[in-house]
Amino acid sequence: MARLVRLAGSDDADAVGRLLHDFNREFNEPTPAATALAGRMRQLLNGGDTLVLLAGDGPDGLAVLRFRAAIWSTGQECYLAELYVTPARRGQGLGRALMEAALDEARKRGADTMDIGVDEPDHVARHLYESLGFTNRTGGPDGPVMFVYERELLSHDSVPRALVASPNRTTMHPAEIR
Amino acid sequence: MARLVRLAGSDDADAVGRLLHDFNREFNEPTPAATALAGRMRQLLNGGDTLVLLAGDGPDGLAVLRFRAAIWSTGQECYLAELYVTPARRGQGLGRALMEAALDEARKRGADTMDIGVDEPDHVARHLYESLGFTNRTGGPDGPVMFVYERELLSHDSVPRALVASPNRTTMHPAEIR
């Protein structure tokens, strides 16, 4: 039996771009074209700080991980930037399989921690993360919740960068699996 | 008059390590030694993806910024990893001056967005960020809040990495200015 989840190579950039594009479309977010996203993801996959996991034969889902040197240890820190499963394949365990593979790969690469940004109403995603040991509370289960704050830096008179369809696109894309 | 805020060079790594150490101590977090933090910050400052701003002559405060290539644009994304002002210098505008310089430097480096992780009770920090245009809501002022989820990846039988005083240290250090 083929493995459910595999690591993407730069040959997979077109499929990755398509999935990211479909992700934005489904949630009515402005999106660069699939080809532009493919080109960007090819750059990032070749750059060394980005890892993509693909699930299913379509492929039907992906996880995008970013790595960098940690401040508080000599290891790496890992950020789960995107998690997506196509509507037709939801409820079949692909999201969980992607997350389990993501945790394995992050450990292999020397990451000490993994962080995720999630919108409050994304209960399916939050339940998945919580079931895998993630928490949005600092200092223990009774600790305060941790918020993401963000802002855009483009000024009104600046020229939007090529890839961006709209400067209103949020960076902190919620990891959606619903 | 000397500028209130300046960019740290690798010669400033000792001062940066001392401030990060004092930051942890003040909030009763386990901390690597100031010298270990200085060594790590020297590596990061030389690595190119990290920028530190220092405030005051002590120096008496710092902001640590991390940069990486964005997914949704051809620009960079910036993460404010740490913000700290020593107790004796609080309430004198150093936190705001650091943040204004951070926004300027992030724009100069081609960042389209800046993200921050903040604990819910850090009202002083949250008020500062909100006054500078940051939001913890997605899609507008009535949108849902965005949470940080995190977990550690070290297993119980793994050897802690040299710099870490305790594997319980959270990565998502709240940006503290109170």
Short mmCIF file of C-alpha atoms in Angstrom, two decimals:
data_model
loop_
_atom_site.label_atom_id
_atom_site.label_comp_id
_atom_site.label_asym_id
_atom_site.label_seq_id
_atom_site.Cartn_x
_atom_site.Cartn_y
_atom_site.Cartn_z
CA MET A 1 0.00 0.00 0.00
CA ALA A 2 1.29 3.44 -0.90
CA ARG A 3 2.06 5.73 2.00
CA LEU A 4 -0.78 8.15 2.70
CA VAL A 5 1.55 11.11 3.26
CA ARG A 6 4.77 11.98 1.44
CA LEU A 7 7.28 14.80 1.34
CA ALA A 8 6.88 17.17 -1.61
CA GLY A 9 9.82 17.84 -3.90
CA SER A 10 10.15 20.85 -6.16
CA ASP A 11 8.49 18.75 -8.90
CA ASP A 12 5.35 18.92 -6.80
CA ALA A 13 5.24 22.73 -6.83
CA ASP A 14 2.39 22.84 -9.37
CA ALA A 15 0.19 20.60 -7.22
CA VAL A 16 1.10 22.63 -4.12
CA GLY A 17 0.20 25.89 -5.89
CA ARG A 18 -3.13 24.41 -6.98
CA LEU A 19 -4.02 23.26 -3.46
CA LEU A 20 -3.10 26.64 -1.93
CA HIS A 21 -5.15 28.40 -4.59
CA ASP A 22 -8.17 26.14 -3.96
CA PHE A 23 -7.77 26.73 -0.22
CA ASN A 24 -8.05 30.49 -0.67
CA ARG A 25 -10.94 30.19 -3.09
CA GLU A 26 -12.93 27.94 -0.82
CA PHE A 27 -12.69 30.45 2.03
CA ASN A 28 -13.34 33.46 -0.22
CA GLU A 29 -9.91 34.92 0.31
CA PRO A 30 -8.20 36.89 -2.44
CA THR A 31 -5.60 34.63 -3.97
CA PRO A 32 -2.68 34.79 -6.35
CA ALA A 33 -3.05 32.50 -9.39
CA ALA A 34 -2.19 28.82 -8.90
CA THR A 35 0.79 29.24 -11.23
CA ALA A 36 2.13 32.19 -9.23
CA LEU A 37 1.79 30.21 -6.01
CA ALA A 38 3.51 27.24 -7.68
CA GLY A 39 6.44 29.46 -8.64
CA ARG A 40 6.72 30.90 -5.15
CA MET A 41 6.50 27.48 -3.50
CA ARG A 42 9.18 26.14 -5.87
CA GLN A 43 11.47 28.93 -4.64
CA LEU A 44 10.66 28.20 -1.00
CA LEU A 45 11.05 24.42 -1.39
CA ASN A 46 14.48 25.01 -2.93
CA GLY A 47 15.36 27.57 -0.26
CA GLY A 48 15.69 25.04 2.53
CA ASP A 49 13.52 26.55 5.27
CA THR A 50 10.23 25.20 3.93
CA LEU A 51 8.89 21.67 3.89
CA VAL A 52 5.60 20.53 2.35
CA LEU A 53 3.80 17.27 3.09
CA LEU A 54 1.22 15.95 0.63
CA ALA A 55 -1.61 13.54 1.44
CA GLY A 56 -3.49 11.26 -0.95
CA ASP A 57 -3.05 10.60 -4.66
CA GLY A 58 -4.61 13.86 -5.91
CA PRO A 59 -2.78 15.10 -3.92
CA ASP A 60 -5.77 15.88 -1.73
CA GLY A 61 -4.22 17.78 1.14
CA LEU A 62 -1.06 19.49 2.32
CA ALA A 63 0.83 20.82 5.30
CA VAL A 64 3.37 23.63 4.89
CA LEU A 65 6.09 23.85 7.55
CA ARG A 66 8.62 26.66 8.04
CA PHE A 67 11.82 26.28 10.05
CA ARG A 68 14.31 28.67 11.59
CA ALA A 69 16.96 28.73 14.28
CA ALA A 70 15.41 29.05 17.74
CA ILE A 71 16.37 31.82 20.17
CA TRP A 72 15.99 29.85 23.41
CA SER A 73 17.77 26.69 22.32
CA THR A 74 20.41 25.65 19.84
CA GLY A 75 17.70 23.79 17.89
CA GLN A 76 15.13 24.88 15.35
CA GLU A 77 11.62 26.21 15.77
CA CYS A 78 8.88 25.03 13.42
CA TYR A 79 5.80 26.95 12.32
CA LEU A 80 2.84 25.20 10.69
CA ALA A 81 1.95 27.80 8.09
CA GLU A 82 -0.85 25.96 6.26
CA LEU A 83 -2.93 22.81 6.64
CA TYR A 84 -5.57 21.96 4.06
CA VAL A 85 -7.59 18.94 2.93
CA THR A 86 -9.88 19.15 -0.13
CA PRO A 87 -13.62 19.01 0.67
CA ALA A 88 -14.14 15.60 -0.97
CA ARG A 89 -11.49 13.95 1.22
CA ARG A 90 -12.41 15.38 4.61
CA GLY A 91 -13.33 13.19 7.53
CA GLN A 92 -11.04 10.40 6.32
CA GLY A 93 -8.07 11.09 8.58
CA LEU A 94 -5.89 12.99 6.11
CA GLY A 95 -5.56 16.02 8.37
CA ARG A 96 -4.43 13.87 11.29
CA ALA A 97 -2.04 11.89 9.07
CA LEU A 98 -0.54 15.16 7.79
CA MET A 99 -0.12 16.46 11.33
CA GLU A 100 1.50 13.25 12.58
CA ALA A 101 3.92 13.33 9.66
CA ALA A 102 4.55 17.04 10.32
CA LEU A 103 5.49 16.34 13.95
CA ASP A 104 7.83 13.53 12.83
CA GLU A 105 9.52 15.69 10.21
CA ALA A 106 9.88 18.62 12.59
CA ARG A 107 11.61 16.37 15.14
CA LYS A 108 13.86 14.95 12.42
CA ARG A 109 14.92 18.45 11.48
CA GLY A 110 15.82 19.31 15.06
CA ALA A 111 12.82 21.46 15.97
CA ASP A 112 12.14 21.84 19.69
CA THR A 113 8.73 23.45 19.26
CA MET A 114 5.89 23.80 16.76
CA ASP A 115 3.57 26.82 16.60
CA ILE A 116 0.30 27.30 14.74
CA GLY A 117 -2.05 30.26 14.27
CA VAL A 118 -5.74 29.31 14.39
CA ASP A 119 -8.95 31.32 14.29
CA GLU A 120 -11.24 30.89 17.29
CA PRO A 121 -14.16 29.35 15.32
CA ASP A 122 -12.04 26.64 13.67
CA HIS A 123 -13.16 24.05 16.16
CA VAL A 124 -12.30 21.03 14.01
CA ALA A 125 -8.73 22.21 13.57
CA ARG A 126 -8.41 23.21 17.23
CA HIS A 127 -9.71 19.83 18.36
CA LEU A 128 -7.18 18.08 16.12
CA TYR A 129 -4.30 20.18 17.46
CA GLU A 130 -5.41 19.71 21.06
CA SER A 131 -5.65 15.95 20.54
CA LEU A 132 -2.03 16.05 19.38
CA GLY A 133 -0.76 17.87 22.47
CA PHE A 134 -0.96 21.50 21.31
CA THR A 135 -2.33 24.16 23.62
CA ASN A 136 -3.32 27.81 23.24
CA ARG A 137 -2.66 28.44 26.95
CA THR A 138 0.68 29.44 28.37
CA GLY A 139 2.06 28.01 31.61
CA GLY A 140 -0.41 25.13 31.95
CA PRO A 141 -4.08 24.26 31.35
CA ASP A 142 -5.35 27.12 33.53
CA GLY A 143 -2.99 29.68 32.04
CA PRO A 144 -4.09 32.59 29.85
CA VAL A 145 -4.72 32.15 26.14
CA MET A 146 -2.18 33.38 23.62
CA PHE A 147 -3.30 35.70 20.82
CA VAL A 148 -1.81 36.39 17.42
CA TYR A 149 -1.60 40.10 16.66
CA GLU A 150 -0.79 41.14 13.12
CA ARG A 151 -0.73 44.09 10.79
CA GLU A 152 0.12 44.79 7.20
CA LEU A 153 3.03 47.07 6.42
CA LEU A 154 2.18 48.20 2.91
CA SER A 155 1.29 51.86 2.75
CA HIS A 156 -1.51 53.06 0.47
CA ASP A 157 0.83 54.55 -2.08
CA SER A 158 3.15 51.57 -2.32
CA VAL A 159 3.01 49.17 -5.24
CA PRO A 160 1.66 45.75 -4.30
CA ARG A 161 4.23 43.00 -4.80
CA ALA A 162 3.73 40.85 -7.85
CA LEU A 163 2.35 37.74 -6.20
CA VAL A 164 -0.26 39.44 -4.07
CA ALA A 165 -3.76 39.58 -5.47
CA SER A 166 -4.83 41.95 -2.73
CA PRO A 167 -2.87 43.55 0.08
CA ASN A 168 -5.74 42.60 2.37
CA ARG A 169 -4.75 38.95 2.36
CA THR A 170 -3.95 37.98 5.92
CA THR A 171 -0.65 36.26 6.58
CA MET A 172 -1.86 34.32 9.52
CA HIS A 173 -3.85 32.00 7.40
CA PRO A 174 -5.87 29.86 9.75
CA ALA A 175 -5.00 26.24 9.38
CA GLU A 176 -8.26 25.00 7.91
CA ILE A 177 -9.31 21.41 7.77
CA ARG A 178 -13.07 21.69 8.20
CA MET B 1 20.88 64.33 20.95
CA ALA B 2 21.62 60.64 20.58
CA ARG B 3 18.94 58.57 18.91
CA LEU B 4 16.78 56.73 21.42
CA VAL B 5 16.75 53.51 19.40
CA ARG B 6 19.57 51.95 17.38
CA LEU B 7 20.22 48.74 15.47
CA ALA B 8 22.33 46.19 17.35
CA GLY B 9 25.47 44.82 15.74
CA SER B 10 27.14 41.57 16.72
CA ASP B 11 29.27 43.62 19.16
CA ASP B 12 26.06 44.18 21.12
CA ALA B 13 25.42 40.46 21.61
CA ASP B 14 26.52 40.54 25.27
CA ALA B 15 24.06 43.32 26.09
CA VAL B 16 21.31 41.52 24.16
CA GLY B 17 21.99 38.28 26.07
CA ARG B 18 21.86 40.16 29.37
CA LEU B 19 18.52 41.80 28.54
CA LEU B 20 16.96 38.50 27.41
CA HIS B 21 18.22 36.82 30.58
CA ASP B 22 16.80 39.60 32.78
CA PHE B 23 13.52 39.36 30.88
CA ASN B 24 13.19 35.67 31.73
CA ARG B 25 14.24 36.19 35.32
CA GLU B 26 11.75 38.94 35.90
CA PHE B 27 8.87 36.74 34.72
CA ASN B 28 10.13 33.66 36.59
CA GLU B 29 10.81 31.71 33.43
CA PRO B 30 13.65 29.22 33.27
CA THR B 31 16.46 30.85 31.38
CA PRO B 32 19.76 29.97 29.77
CA ALA B 33 22.72 31.96 31.18
CA ALA B 34 23.23 35.48 29.82
CA THR B 35 26.49 34.33 28.18
CA ALA B 36 24.75 31.42 26.42
CA LEU B 37 22.05 33.77 25.15
CA ALA B 38 24.73 36.22 24.00
CA GLY B 39 26.44 33.46 22.01
CA ARG B 40 23.19 32.37 20.42
CA MET B 41 22.17 35.93 19.57
CA ARG B 42 25.60 36.57 18.04
CA GLN B 43 24.99 33.58 15.73
CA LEU B 44 21.51 34.81 14.84
CA LEU B 45 22.64 38.41 14.25
CA ASN B 46 25.33 37.12 11.89
CA GLY B 47 22.87 34.73 10.23
CA GLY B 48 20.92 37.46 8.48
CA ASP B 49 17.32 36.61 9.41
CA THR B 50 17.39 38.33 12.80
CA LEU B 51 17.47 42.01 13.66
CA VAL B 52 17.69 43.52 17.15
CA LEU B 53 16.82 47.07 18.10
CA LEU B 54 18.20 48.54 21.34
CA ALA B 55 16.70 51.46 23.29
CA GLY B 56 18.46 53.73 25.75
CA ASP B 57 22.07 53.93 26.87
CA GLY B 58 22.02 50.86 29.15
CA PRO B 59 20.79 49.56 26.78
CA ASP B 60 17.47 49.50 28.60
CA GLY B 61 15.22 47.68 26.19
CA LEU B 62 15.17 45.62 23.04
CA ALA B 63 13.05 44.32 20.20
CA VAL B 64 13.99 41.10 18.39
CA LEU B 65 12.68 40.71 14.83
CA ARG B 66 12.83 37.59 12.65
CA PHE B 67 12.39 37.65 8.87
CA ARG B 68 11.64 35.06 6.22
CA ALA B 69 10.31 34.84 2.69
CA ALA B 70 6.49 35.15 2.63
CA ILE B 71 4.25 32.52 1.02
CA TRP B 72 1.50 34.86 -0.22
CA SER B 73 3.72 37.54 -1.67
CA THR B 74 7.21 37.88 -3.10
CA GLY B 75 8.17 39.94 -0.05
CA GLN B 76 9.21 39.03 3.47
CA GLU B 77 7.18 38.35 6.59
CA CYS B 78 8.36 39.71 9.92
CA TYR B 79 7.78 38.22 13.37
CA LEU B 80 8.32 40.26 16.53
CA ALA B 81 9.86 37.57 18.72
CA GLU B 82 10.66 39.65 21.83
CA LEU B 83 9.98 43.11 23.21
CA TYR B 84 11.36 44.11 26.59
CA VAL B 85 12.04 47.28 28.57
CA THR B 86 13.79 47.14 31.96
CA PRO B 87 11.58 47.98 34.96
CA ALA B 88 13.41 51.23 35.78
CA ARG B 89 12.79 52.65 32.30
CA ARG B 90 9.13 51.75 31.81
CA GLY B 91 6.50 54.35 31.16
CA GLN B 92 8.98 56.59 29.32
CA GLY B 93 8.05 55.66 25.76
CA LEU B 94 10.85 53.19 25.06
CA GLY B 95 8.45 50.39 24.13
CA ARG B 96 6.67 52.62 21.63
CA ALA B 97 9.95 53.94 20.23
CA LEU B 98 11.18 50.35 19.77
CA MET B 99 7.95 49.38 18.01
CA GLU B 100 8.02 52.39 15.70
CA ALA B 101 11.61 51.61 14.77
CA ALA B 102 10.68 47.93 14.31
CA LEU B 103 7.92 48.85 11.85
CA ASP B 104 10.33 51.10 9.93
CA GLU B 105 13.04 48.43 9.76
CA ALA B 106 10.57 45.75 8.72
CA ARG B 107 9.34 47.96 5.85
CA LYS B 108 12.94 48.69 4.84
CA ARG B 109 13.65 44.98 4.65
CA GLY B 110 10.66 44.36 2.39
CA ALA B 111 8.27 42.84 4.92
CA ASP B 112 4.59 42.97 3.98
CA THR B 113 3.32 41.90 7.39
CA MET B 114 4.34 41.76 11.03
CA ASP B 115 3.03 39.16 13.51
CA ILE B 116 3.30 39.02 17.29
CA GLY B 117 2.26 36.45 19.91
CA VAL B 118 0.80 38.00 23.08
CA ASP B 119 -0.77 36.55 26.21
CA GLU B 120 -4.33 37.67 26.94
CA PRO B 121 -3.51 39.45 30.25
CA ASP B 122 -0.70 41.57 28.76
CA HIS B 123 -2.98 44.57 28.44
CA VAL B 124 -0.19 47.15 28.28
CA ALA B 125 1.48 45.36 25.37
CA ARG B 126 -1.85 44.72 23.64
CA HIS B 127 -2.84 48.36 23.97
CA LEU B 128 0.49 49.43 22.47
CA TYR B 129 0.13 47.04 19.52
CA GLU B 130 -3.47 48.05 18.92
CA SER B 131 -2.50 51.73 18.97
CA LEU B 132 0.01 50.93 16.23
CA GLY B 133 -2.54 49.25 13.96
CA PHE B 134 -2.17 45.61 15.00
CA THR B 135 -5.25 43.46 15.52
CA ASN B 136 -5.90 40.01 16.94
CA ARG B 137 -9.06 39.66 14.83
CA THR B 138 -9.14 38.29 11.33
CA GLY B 139 -11.24 39.81 8.55
CA GLY B 140 -12.09 43.07 10.32
CA PRO B 141 -12.90 44.46 13.78
CA ASP B 142 -15.86 42.09 14.28
CA GLY B 143 -13.96 39.03 13.07
CA PRO B 144 -12.94 36.12 15.29
CA VAL B 145 -9.80 36.28 17.42
CA MET B 146 -6.70 34.39 16.35
CA PHE B 147 -5.02 32.01 18.79
CA VAL B 148 -1.47 30.74 18.99
CA TYR B 149 -1.31 26.98 19.51
CA GLU B 150 2.02 25.45 20.41
CA ARG B 151 3.66 22.31 21.66
CA GLU B 152 7.12 21.12 22.51
CA LEU B 153 8.64 18.33 20.47
CA LEU B 154 11.27 17.01 22.86
CA SER B 155 10.47 13.54 24.08
CA HIS B 156 11.17 12.59 27.68
CA ASP B 157 14.18 10.46 26.81
CA SER B 158 15.81 12.99 24.52
CA VAL B 159 18.79 15.04 25.61
CA PRO B 160 17.97 18.71 26.12
CA ARG B 161 19.91 20.95 23.75
CA ALA B 162 22.79 22.83 25.29
CA LEU B 163 21.22 26.28 25.50
CA VAL B 164 17.95 25.22 27.10
CA ALA B 165 17.74 25.58 30.86
CA SER B 166 14.49 23.69 30.89
CA PRO B 167 12.50 22.07 28.09
CA ASN B 168 9.41 23.74 29.55
CA ARG B 169 10.42 27.15 28.29
CA THR B 170 7.73 28.33 25.92
CA THR B 171 8.80 29.60 22.52
CA MET B 172 5.95 31.99 22.14
CA HIS B 173 7.41 34.36 24.65
CA PRO B 174 4.82 37.01 25.26
CA ALA B 175 6.14 40.38 24.24
CA GLU B 176 6.31 42.01 27.66
CA ILE B 177 6.59 45.68 28.26
CA ARG B 178 4.68 46.12 31.49
#
